[in-house]
mmCIF file of C-alpha atoms and ligand atoms in Angstrom:
data_model
loop_
_atom_site.group_PDB
_atom_site.id
_atom_site.type_symbol
_atom_site.label_atom_id
_atom_site.label_comp_id
_atom_site.label_asym_id
_atom_site.label_seq_id
_atom_site.Cartn_x
_atom_site.Cartn_y
_atom_site.Cartn_z
ATOM 1 C CA MET A 487 21.442 43.586 -53.477
ATOM 2 C CA THR A 488 22.096 45.324 -50.159
ATOM 3 C CA PRO A 489 25.532 47.003 -50.170
ATOM 4 C CA PRO A 490 27.939 44.996 -47.971
ATOM 5 C CA ASN A 491 28.312 47.699 -45.305
ATOM 6 C CA LYS A 492 24.612 48.391 -44.840
ATOM 7 C CA PRO A 493 23.363 46.541 -41.738
ATOM 8 C CA ILE A 494 20.540 44.105 -42.355
ATOM 9 C CA ALA A 495 17.396 44.011 -40.261
ATOM 10 C CA LEU A 496 16.476 41.191 -37.883
ATOM 11 C CA THR A 497 13.619 40.205 -40.220
ATOM 12 C CA ARG A 498 15.995 39.605 -43.107
ATOM 13 C CA PHE A 499 18.491 37.803 -40.862
ATOM 14 C CA LEU A 500 15.724 35.455 -39.708
ATOM 15 C CA ILE A 501 14.377 34.840 -43.208
ATOM 16 C CA GLU A 502 17.898 33.922 -44.324
ATOM 17 C CA ALA A 503 18.274 31.621 -41.276
ATOM 18 C CA GLN A 504 14.993 29.964 -42.266
ATOM 19 C CA ARG A 505 16.170 29.530 -45.870
ATOM 20 C CA ALA A 506 19.383 27.976 -44.590
ATOM 21 C CA GLY A 507 17.283 25.460 -42.641
ATOM 22 C CA HIS A 508 18.410 26.769 -39.231
ATOM 23 C CA ILE A 509 14.908 27.714 -38.028
ATOM 24 C CA THR A 510 11.309 26.950 -38.918
ATOM 25 C CA ALA A 511 8.819 29.603 -40.036
ATOM 26 C CA ASP A 512 7.114 29.347 -36.639
ATOM 27 C CA LEU A 513 10.352 29.902 -34.765
ATOM 28 C CA ARG A 514 11.075 32.896 -36.980
ATOM 29 C CA LEU A 515 7.692 34.357 -36.089
ATOM 30 C CA LEU A 516 8.256 33.638 -32.411
ATOM 31 C CA ILE A 517 11.625 35.437 -32.364
ATOM 32 C CA GLU A 518 10.181 38.391 -34.257
ATOM 33 C CA VAL A 519 7.327 38.688 -31.781
ATOM 34 C CA VAL A 520 9.711 38.477 -28.807
ATOM 35 C CA ALA A 521 11.845 41.201 -30.426
ATOM 36 C CA ARG A 522 8.751 43.356 -30.892
ATOM 37 C CA ALA A 523 7.808 42.881 -27.243
ATOM 38 C CA CYS A 524 11.352 43.852 -26.252
ATOM 39 C CA LYS A 525 10.959 47.082 -28.206
ATOM 40 C CA ALA A 526 7.881 47.874 -26.121
ATOM 41 C CA ILE A 527 9.788 47.050 -22.911
ATOM 42 C CA SER A 528 12.693 49.196 -24.096
ATOM 43 C CA HIS A 529 10.273 52.077 -24.608
ATOM 44 C CA ALA A 530 8.847 51.674 -21.100
ATOM 45 C CA VAL A 531 12.314 51.388 -19.499
ATOM 46 C CA ASN A 532 13.462 54.467 -21.406
ATOM 47 C CA ARG A 533 10.507 56.579 -20.328
ATOM 48 C CA GLY A 534 11.476 55.856 -16.714
ATOM 49 C CA ALA A 535 10.025 58.363 -14.277
ATOM 50 C CA LEU A 536 8.133 60.076 -17.126
ATOM 51 C CA GLY A 537 6.114 56.919 -17.673
ATOM 52 C CA GLY A 538 5.346 56.488 -13.961
ATOM 53 C CA VAL A 539 6.816 52.986 -14.112
ATOM 54 C CA LEU A 540 9.594 53.220 -11.515
ATOM 55 C CA GLY A 541 9.364 51.768 -8.024
ATOM 56 C CA ASP A 542 7.908 48.699 -6.377
ATOM 57 C CA ALA A 543 4.758 46.973 -7.569
ATOM 58 C CA GLY A 544 3.907 46.091 -3.966
ATOM 59 C CA THR A 545 3.822 42.379 -4.864
ATOM 60 C CA GLY A 546 6.306 39.494 -4.613
ATOM 61 C CA ASN A 547 7.177 36.598 -6.891
ATOM 62 C CA ILE A 548 7.323 32.910 -5.973
ATOM 63 C CA GLN A 549 10.977 33.249 -4.974
ATOM 64 C CA GLY A 550 10.000 35.785 -2.314
ATOM 65 C CA GLU A 551 11.531 38.708 -4.204
ATOM 66 C CA ALA A 552 9.774 42.083 -4.300
ATOM 67 C CA GLN A 553 8.533 42.865 -7.795
ATOM 68 C CA LYS A 554 9.138 46.197 -9.467
ATOM 69 C CA LYS A 555 6.359 47.803 -11.507
ATOM 70 C CA LEU A 556 8.514 47.230 -14.577
ATOM 71 C CA ASP A 557 8.958 43.516 -13.738
ATOM 72 C CA VAL A 558 5.185 43.118 -13.831
ATOM 73 C CA LEU A 559 4.718 45.283 -16.917
ATOM 74 C CA SER A 560 7.480 43.517 -18.892
ATOM 75 C CA ASN A 561 5.988 40.136 -18.001
ATOM 76 C CA GLU A 562 2.572 41.273 -19.276
ATOM 77 C CA ILE A 563 4.057 42.703 -22.468
ATOM 78 C CA LEU A 564 5.825 39.422 -23.305
ATOM 79 C CA ILE A 565 2.788 37.252 -22.607
ATOM 80 C CA GLU A 566 0.300 39.499 -24.431
ATOM 81 C CA ALA A 567 2.568 39.775 -27.462
ATOM 82 C CA ASN A 568 3.062 36.021 -27.777
ATOM 83 C CA GLU A 569 -0.152 34.334 -26.659
ATOM 84 C CA TRP A 570 -2.229 34.823 -29.820
ATOM 85 C CA GLY A 571 0.325 33.993 -32.550
ATOM 86 C CA GLY A 572 -0.293 30.238 -32.698
ATOM 87 C CA HIS A 573 3.404 29.373 -32.392
ATOM 88 C CA LEU A 574 3.484 28.571 -28.676
ATOM 89 C CA ALA A 575 2.252 25.761 -26.454
ATOM 90 C CA GLY A 576 3.006 27.728 -23.290
ATOM 91 C CA PHE A 577 5.225 30.079 -21.310
ATOM 92 C CA ALA A 578 7.253 29.965 -18.153
ATOM 93 C CA SER A 579 8.386 33.187 -16.540
ATOM 94 C CA GLU A 580 10.535 34.069 -13.563
ATOM 95 C CA GLU A 581 7.675 36.311 -12.450
ATOM 96 C CA GLU A 582 4.927 33.642 -12.622
ATOM 97 C CA ASP A 583 4.349 31.016 -9.920
ATOM 98 C CA ASP A 584 3.686 28.277 -12.440
ATOM 99 C CA PHE A 585 3.859 27.867 -16.210
ATOM 100 C CA VAL A 586 1.241 29.736 -18.270
ATOM 101 C CA GLU A 587 -0.882 28.041 -20.900
ATOM 102 C CA VAL A 588 -1.890 29.697 -24.139
ATOM 103 C CA PRO A 589 -5.576 30.687 -23.680
ATOM 104 C CA ASN A 590 -8.026 28.323 -25.357
ATOM 105 C CA ALA A 591 -9.245 31.130 -27.612
ATOM 106 C CA TYR A 592 -5.966 30.873 -29.552
ATOM 107 C CA PRO A 593 -4.359 28.064 -31.538
ATOM 108 C CA LYS A 594 -1.490 26.197 -29.887
ATOM 109 C CA GLY A 595 1.946 25.749 -31.416
ATOM 110 C CA ARG A 596 4.973 23.561 -30.854
ATOM 111 C CA TYR A 597 7.277 25.880 -28.899
ATOM 112 C CA LEU A 598 7.746 26.753 -25.243
ATOM 113 C CA LEU A 599 8.949 30.243 -24.362
ATOM 114 C CA LEU A 600 10.754 30.801 -21.063
ATOM 115 C CA PHE A 601 11.901 34.219 -19.881
ATOM 116 C CA ASP A 602 13.109 36.542 -17.215
ATOM 117 C CA PRO A 603 11.128 39.594 -18.327
ATOM 118 C CA LEU A 604 13.349 42.192 -16.666
ATOM 119 C CA ASP A 605 16.569 40.869 -15.254
ATOM 120 C CA GLY A 606 18.581 43.032 -12.868
ATOM 121 C CA SER A 607 15.464 44.976 -11.972
ATOM 122 C CA SER A 608 17.016 46.196 -8.706
ATOM 123 C CA ASN A 609 18.937 48.540 -11.037
ATOM 124 C CA ILE A 610 15.900 50.201 -12.617
ATOM 125 C CA ASP A 611 15.404 52.926 -10.067
ATOM 126 C CA VAL A 612 19.068 53.977 -10.322
ATOM 127 C CA ASN A 613 19.027 54.122 -14.137
ATOM 128 C CA ILE A 614 21.509 51.301 -14.728
ATOM 129 C CA SER A 615 21.166 48.763 -17.570
ATOM 130 C CA VAL A 616 18.606 46.000 -17.226
ATOM 131 C CA GLY A 617 17.543 43.370 -19.743
ATOM 132 C CA THR A 618 15.173 40.632 -20.912
ATOM 133 C CA ILE A 619 16.472 37.046 -21.183
ATOM 134 C CA PHE A 620 14.614 34.354 -23.131
ATOM 135 C CA SER A 621 14.929 30.699 -24.054
ATOM 136 C CA VAL A 622 12.950 28.609 -26.545
ATOM 137 C CA LEU A 623 12.348 24.868 -26.248
ATOM 138 C CA GLN A 624 10.311 22.513 -28.356
ATOM 139 C CA CYS A 625 7.282 20.896 -26.820
ATOM 140 C CA ALA A 626 6.955 17.147 -27.219
ATOM 141 C CA ASP A 627 4.392 16.144 -29.890
ATOM 142 C CA GLY A 628 0.917 14.854 -29.164
ATOM 143 C CA ILE A 629 0.398 16.501 -25.771
ATOM 144 C CA ASP A 630 -3.222 16.921 -24.646
ATOM 145 C CA LYS A 631 -2.487 18.749 -21.444
ATOM 146 C CA LEU A 632 0.560 20.914 -20.893
ATOM 147 C CA GLU A 633 2.401 20.190 -17.646
ATOM 148 C CA ALA A 634 5.483 21.615 -15.905
ATOM 149 C CA ARG A 635 7.458 18.480 -16.804
ATOM 150 C CA HIS A 636 7.253 19.391 -20.507
ATOM 151 C CA PHE A 637 9.438 22.419 -19.742
ATOM 152 C CA LEU A 638 11.996 20.432 -17.744
ATOM 153 C CA GLN A 639 14.475 19.869 -20.555
ATOM 154 C CA PRO A 640 18.239 20.400 -20.360
ATOM 155 C CA GLY A 641 19.611 23.580 -21.910
ATOM 156 C CA SER A 642 21.186 21.569 -24.728
ATOM 157 C CA LYS A 643 17.636 21.165 -26.115
ATOM 158 C CA GLN A 644 17.152 24.928 -26.602
ATOM 159 C CA VAL A 645 16.389 25.886 -30.197
ATOM 160 C CA ALA A 646 16.939 29.603 -29.607
ATOM 161 C CA ALA A 647 18.032 31.917 -26.819
ATOM 162 C CA GLY A 648 18.644 35.604 -26.517
ATOM 163 C CA TYR A 649 18.699 38.671 -24.391
ATOM 164 C CA THR A 650 17.951 42.312 -24.891
ATOM 165 C CA THR A 651 19.977 44.846 -22.969
ATOM 166 C CA TYR A 652 18.345 48.193 -22.255
ATOM 167 C CA GLY A 653 21.493 50.239 -21.878
ATOM 168 C CA PRO A 654 22.881 53.345 -23.596
ATOM 169 C CA SER A 655 21.542 51.625 -26.707
ATOM 170 C CA THR A 656 19.067 48.752 -26.819
ATOM 171 C CA MET A 657 20.672 45.600 -28.193
ATOM 172 C CA LEU A 658 19.322 42.151 -28.936
ATOM 173 C CA VAL A 659 21.797 39.271 -28.795
ATOM 174 C CA LEU A 660 20.543 36.052 -30.336
ATOM 175 C CA THR A 661 21.521 32.485 -31.085
ATOM 176 C CA VAL A 662 19.605 29.793 -32.936
ATOM 177 C CA GLY A 663 22.548 27.411 -32.628
ATOM 178 C CA HIS A 664 24.615 28.867 -35.458
ATOM 179 C CA GLY A 665 26.752 31.487 -33.752
ATOM 180 C CA THR A 666 25.814 34.440 -31.565
ATOM 181 C CA HIS A 667 24.801 37.669 -33.254
ATOM 182 C CA ALA A 668 24.101 41.193 -31.991
ATOM 183 C CA PHE A 669 21.464 43.628 -33.253
ATOM 184 C CA THR A 670 21.118 47.272 -32.250
ATOM 185 C CA LEU A 671 17.722 48.951 -32.102
ATOM 186 C CA ASP A 672 17.450 51.805 -34.571
ATOM 187 C CA ARG A 673 14.805 53.863 -32.805
ATOM 188 C CA GLU A 674 13.983 55.948 -35.869
ATOM 189 C CA LEU A 675 13.375 52.905 -38.058
ATOM 190 C CA GLY A 676 11.917 50.909 -35.174
ATOM 191 C CA SER A 677 13.947 47.879 -36.177
ATOM 192 C CA PHE A 678 16.813 45.809 -34.834
ATOM 193 C CA LEU A 679 19.784 45.970 -37.223
ATOM 194 C CA LEU A 680 22.566 43.395 -37.297
ATOM 195 C CA THR A 681 25.649 45.127 -35.916
ATOM 196 C CA GLN A 682 27.846 42.152 -35.058
ATOM 197 C CA ARG A 683 27.745 38.759 -36.693
ATOM 198 C CA ASP A 684 29.469 35.826 -34.977
ATOM 199 C CA MET A 685 30.542 37.344 -31.692
ATOM 200 C CA LYS A 686 33.635 35.633 -30.279
ATOM 201 C CA ILE A 687 34.622 35.672 -26.614
ATOM 202 C CA PRO A 688 38.412 35.791 -26.153
ATOM 203 C CA GLU A 689 39.545 32.472 -24.621
ATOM 204 C CA ASP A 690 41.726 34.150 -21.990
ATOM 205 C CA THR A 691 40.914 37.077 -19.780
ATOM 206 C CA LYS A 692 42.160 39.364 -17.031
ATOM 207 C CA GLU A 693 38.713 40.447 -15.846
ATOM 208 C CA PHE A 694 36.288 38.803 -13.438
ATOM 209 C CA ALA A 695 32.749 39.667 -12.333
ATOM 210 C CA ILE A 696 31.486 38.619 -8.917
ATOM 211 C CA ASN A 697 29.703 40.187 -5.973
ATOM 212 C CA MET A 698 32.676 40.370 -3.584
ATOM 213 C CA SER A 699 30.463 41.358 -0.650
ATOM 214 C CA ASN A 700 29.431 37.701 -0.385
ATOM 215 C CA GLN A 701 33.000 36.488 0.074
ATOM 216 C CA ARG A 702 32.521 35.408 3.686
ATOM 217 C CA HIS A 703 29.726 33.041 2.607
ATOM 218 C CA TRP A 704 31.740 31.262 -0.120
ATOM 219 C CA PHE A 705 32.992 27.686 0.069
ATOM 220 C CA PRO A 706 36.778 26.925 0.093
ATOM 221 C CA PRO A 707 37.340 26.428 -3.690
ATOM 222 C CA MET A 708 35.801 29.851 -4.416
ATOM 223 C CA GLN A 709 37.840 31.473 -1.651
ATOM 224 C CA LYS A 710 41.022 29.994 -3.106
ATOM 225 C CA TYR A 711 40.205 30.839 -6.725
ATOM 226 C CA VAL A 712 39.379 34.515 -6.073
ATOM 227 C CA ALA A 713 42.236 34.969 -3.572
ATOM 228 C CA GLU A 714 44.641 33.884 -6.310
ATOM 229 C CA LEU A 715 43.079 36.308 -8.825
ATOM 230 C CA LEU A 716 43.557 39.119 -6.310
ATOM 231 C CA GLU A 717 47.226 38.245 -5.773
ATOM 232 C CA GLY A 718 47.839 39.455 -9.321
ATOM 233 C CA LYS A 719 51.173 39.333 -11.123
ATOM 234 C CA THR A 720 53.199 38.036 -8.193
ATOM 235 C CA GLY A 721 50.645 35.325 -7.317
ATOM 236 C CA PRO A 722 50.183 31.850 -8.855
ATOM 237 C CA ARG A 723 48.171 33.241 -11.816
ATOM 238 C CA GLY A 724 51.038 35.535 -12.828
ATOM 239 C CA LYS A 725 48.833 38.399 -14.052
ATOM 240 C CA ASP A 726 46.822 41.297 -12.645
ATOM 241 C CA PHE A 727 43.035 40.935 -12.818
ATOM 242 C CA ASN A 728 40.483 43.726 -13.033
ATOM 243 C CA MET A 729 37.007 43.409 -11.491
ATOM 244 C CA ARG A 730 33.564 44.602 -12.706
ATOM 245 C CA TRP A 731 30.109 43.875 -11.252
ATOM 246 C CA VAL A 732 27.045 45.639 -12.628
ATOM 247 C CA ALA A 733 24.599 43.393 -10.694
ATOM 248 C CA SER A 734 22.662 43.104 -13.946
ATOM 249 C CA MET A 735 23.485 39.791 -15.564
ATOM 250 C CA VAL A 736 22.677 40.996 -19.071
ATOM 251 C CA ALA A 737 25.094 43.909 -18.745
ATOM 252 C CA ASP A 738 27.849 41.739 -17.252
ATOM 253 C CA VAL A 739 27.385 39.030 -19.898
ATOM 254 C CA HIS A 740 27.263 41.614 -22.677
ATOM 255 C CA ARG A 741 30.609 43.022 -21.544
ATOM 256 C CA ILE A 742 32.064 39.495 -21.494
ATOM 257 C CA LEU A 743 30.761 38.774 -25.005
ATOM 258 C CA THR A 744 32.352 41.989 -26.158
ATOM 259 C CA ARG A 745 35.768 41.881 -24.494
ATOM 260 C CA GLY A 746 36.019 38.614 -22.519
ATOM 261 C CA GLY A 747 35.886 37.914 -18.807
ATOM 262 C CA ILE A 748 34.413 35.473 -16.338
ATOM 263 C CA PHE A 749 31.035 35.945 -14.640
ATOM 264 C CA ILE A 750 30.487 34.059 -11.396
ATOM 265 C CA TYR A 751 27.501 33.692 -9.111
ATOM 266 C CA PRO A 752 28.556 30.778 -6.917
ATOM 267 C CA ARG A 753 26.636 28.629 -4.541
ATOM 268 C CA ASP A 754 27.289 29.856 -0.990
ATOM 269 C CA ARG A 755 26.405 29.169 2.633
ATOM 270 C CA ARG A 756 23.493 31.609 2.887
ATOM 271 C CA GLU A 757 20.722 29.311 1.703
ATOM 272 C CA PRO A 758 22.089 25.744 1.829
ATOM 273 C CA ASP A 759 19.077 24.264 0.041
ATOM 274 C CA LYS A 760 19.446 26.677 -2.911
ATOM 275 C CA PRO A 761 22.389 26.204 -5.266
ATOM 276 C CA GLY A 762 23.143 29.848 -6.058
ATOM 277 C CA LYS A 763 20.911 32.802 -6.828
ATOM 278 C CA LEU A 764 20.365 32.580 -10.568
ATOM 279 C CA ARG A 765 17.635 30.543 -12.210
ATOM 280 C CA LEU A 766 18.600 27.647 -14.470
ATOM 281 C CA MET A 767 15.696 27.890 -16.913
ATOM 282 C CA TYR A 768 15.356 31.670 -17.300
ATOM 283 C CA GLU A 769 18.921 32.915 -16.848
ATOM 284 C CA ALA A 770 21.672 30.272 -16.787
ATOM 285 C CA ASN A 771 20.533 28.100 -19.722
ATOM 286 C CA PRO A 772 19.892 30.880 -22.251
ATOM 287 C CA MET A 773 23.084 32.727 -21.273
ATOM 288 C CA SER A 774 25.068 29.473 -21.493
ATOM 289 C CA PHE A 775 23.742 28.794 -25.006
ATOM 290 C CA ILE A 776 24.647 32.336 -26.105
ATOM 291 C CA VAL A 777 28.111 32.145 -24.517
ATOM 292 C CA GLU A 778 28.939 28.672 -25.883
ATOM 293 C CA GLN A 779 27.859 29.741 -29.365
ATOM 294 C CA ALA A 780 30.375 32.592 -29.053
ATOM 295 C CA GLY A 781 33.181 30.156 -28.178
ATOM 296 C CA GLY A 782 32.925 30.565 -24.396
ATOM 297 C CA ALA A 783 32.063 28.045 -21.680
ATOM 298 C CA ALA A 784 29.477 27.795 -18.895
ATOM 299 C CA THR A 785 29.504 25.463 -15.871
ATOM 300 C CA ASP A 786 28.021 25.275 -12.401
ATOM 301 C CA GLY A 787 31.537 24.714 -11.049
ATOM 302 C CA MET A 788 31.331 20.985 -11.717
ATOM 303 C CA ARG A 789 29.277 20.305 -14.849
ATOM 304 C CA ARG A 790 28.375 21.979 -18.104
ATOM 305 C CA ILE A 791 25.226 23.979 -17.312
ATOM 306 C CA MET A 792 23.419 22.907 -20.492
ATOM 307 C CA ASP A 793 23.761 19.224 -19.487
ATOM 308 C CA ILE A 794 21.842 19.688 -16.236
ATOM 309 C CA GLN A 795 18.495 17.887 -16.184
ATOM 310 C CA PRO A 796 16.149 20.342 -14.418
ATOM 311 C CA ASP A 797 13.733 19.031 -11.816
ATOM 312 C CA LYS A 798 11.918 22.291 -11.056
ATOM 313 C CA LEU A 799 10.838 25.232 -13.164
ATOM 314 C CA HIS A 800 12.333 27.810 -10.790
ATOM 315 C CA GLN A 801 15.445 25.760 -10.028
ATOM 316 C CA ARG A 802 18.569 27.712 -9.089
ATOM 317 C CA VAL A 803 22.109 27.005 -10.119
ATOM 318 C CA ALA A 804 25.659 28.257 -9.547
ATOM 319 C CA VAL A 805 27.017 29.989 -12.648
ATOM 320 C CA PHE A 806 30.564 30.303 -14.014
ATOM 321 C CA LEU A 807 30.553 31.588 -17.579
ATOM 322 C CA GLY A 808 32.631 33.458 -20.110
ATOM 323 C CA SER A 809 36.182 33.105 -21.441
ATOM 324 C CA LYS A 810 36.755 29.415 -21.976
ATOM 325 C CA ASN A 811 40.178 28.986 -20.368
ATOM 326 C CA GLU A 812 39.224 30.976 -17.266
ATOM 327 C CA VAL A 813 35.978 29.008 -16.771
ATOM 328 C CA GLU A 814 38.087 25.868 -17.032
ATOM 329 C CA VAL A 815 40.442 27.068 -14.277
ATOM 330 C CA ALA A 816 37.567 27.970 -11.901
ATOM 331 C CA THR A 817 35.826 24.667 -12.658
ATOM 332 C CA ARG A 818 39.037 22.706 -12.050
ATOM 333 C CA TYR A 819 39.389 24.230 -8.559
ATOM 334 C CA HIS A 820 35.867 23.034 -7.730
ATOM 335 C CA ARG A 821 36.306 19.589 -9.239
ATOM 336 C CA GLU A 822 39.603 19.071 -7.418
ATOM 337 C CA ALA A 823 37.892 20.020 -4.159
ATOM 338 C CA GLY A 824 35.027 17.610 -4.957
ATOM 339 C CA GLY A 825 32.390 20.396 -4.987
ATOM 340 C CA PRO A 826 30.234 22.173 -4.144
HETATM 341 P P1 AHM B 299 16.735 39.276 -10.714
HETATM 342 O O1 AHM B 299 16.346 38.291 -11.774
HETATM 343 O O2 AHM B 299 15.830 39.223 -9.528
HETATM 344 O O3 AHM B 299 16.945 40.653 -11.243
HETATM 345 O O4 AHM B 299 18.145 38.765 -10.110
HETATM 346 C C1 AHM B 299 19.190 38.434 -10.958
HETATM 347 C C2 AHM B 299 20.288 39.459 -10.861
HETATM 348 C C3 AHM B 299 21.329 39.298 -11.957
HETATM 349 O O5 AHM B 299 21.013 40.115 -13.042
HETATM 350 C C4 AHM B 299 22.592 39.745 -11.278
HETATM 351 O O6 AHM B 299 23.737 39.137 -11.836
HETATM 352 C C5 AHM B 299 22.379 39.341 -9.852
HETATM 353 O O7 AHM B 299 20.987 39.263 -9.662
HETATM 354 C C6 AHM B 299 22.941 40.322 -8.887
HETATM 355 O O8 AHM B 299 22.796 39.814 -7.609
HETATM 356 P P2 AHM B 299 23.384 40.564 -6.319
HETATM 357 O O9 AHM B 299 22.501 41.739 -6.086
HETATM 358 O O10 AHM B 299 23.282 39.515 -5.238
HETATM 359 O O11 AHM B 299 24.793 40.975 -6.618
HETATM 360 MG MG1 MG B 300 16.782 37.558 -13.323
#
């Protein structure tokens, strides 16, 4: 028997989850392979300038964003690691125009893997934390030809979600629908060790995360909500709020999982046809699953994010997530105003 204080490895955690009936053997393999790919990405991120991986790739993605060399490399690492295992029917990535099929040379499986290979990549060149976000869905049975519509499932259908943060230490945070758990990469052993079981987000908070430079573009309910936070103790909220914004969603969400807070990327007036900046399938859904499993909440200001029926792979969404009571307050302001 392992002594109670000795952290267990991800492999053992997953085998126990399989024995408990929480995951299938294929899903276990899938998560292990994703974790292995994240170790390779962590290595590349860590090497930084020494690995010649900093800077722009000179290409753009379908959303018109410039790709960093590490965006492209991380995307390749995730696809190459997962395509041959036989557990996947296909991938969808923030860095790919369309979904990616498993090559015919390999057997096909029942899962769909969606990811943002390197989120917050504008932070790479300044040596600030970045991360990988992933989501796993099940593919409908009996499909001859994989199509984009097979991926278009609400977040409530996710069977697993996680992120890896490449910060002072590399951590993997994972849910398979039975709590949210954190693993820290032991570089000497080369394995992720369970360092926090059942993370719990405090229900109340005095900390918010938003890019304040966009304030002039916000709609009235956002203006009102944040103005009241800033009024502090003498304002209607009756307490002083602190603000943090890393501009790396994984880092901001990790802080919120650790000590509470609310993360907001609202819809604004800049691009009226796009509801917010963040992507539903690669960012908002997996983070919402992780946050809800830790006792937090996630909405788009009006609805629970995981109830949204996607109509496009690269769909964007407004995001309010974190401490349950604070997300409720922000959501109430939007509902009372009738949107957006
Ligand atoms: P990316 O996927 O292109 O890196 O964009 C997502 C990132 C999030 O990690 C972060 O919360 C947000 O963009 C920051 O946006 P901004 O620079 O507008 O503050
Ligand atoms: Mg991203």
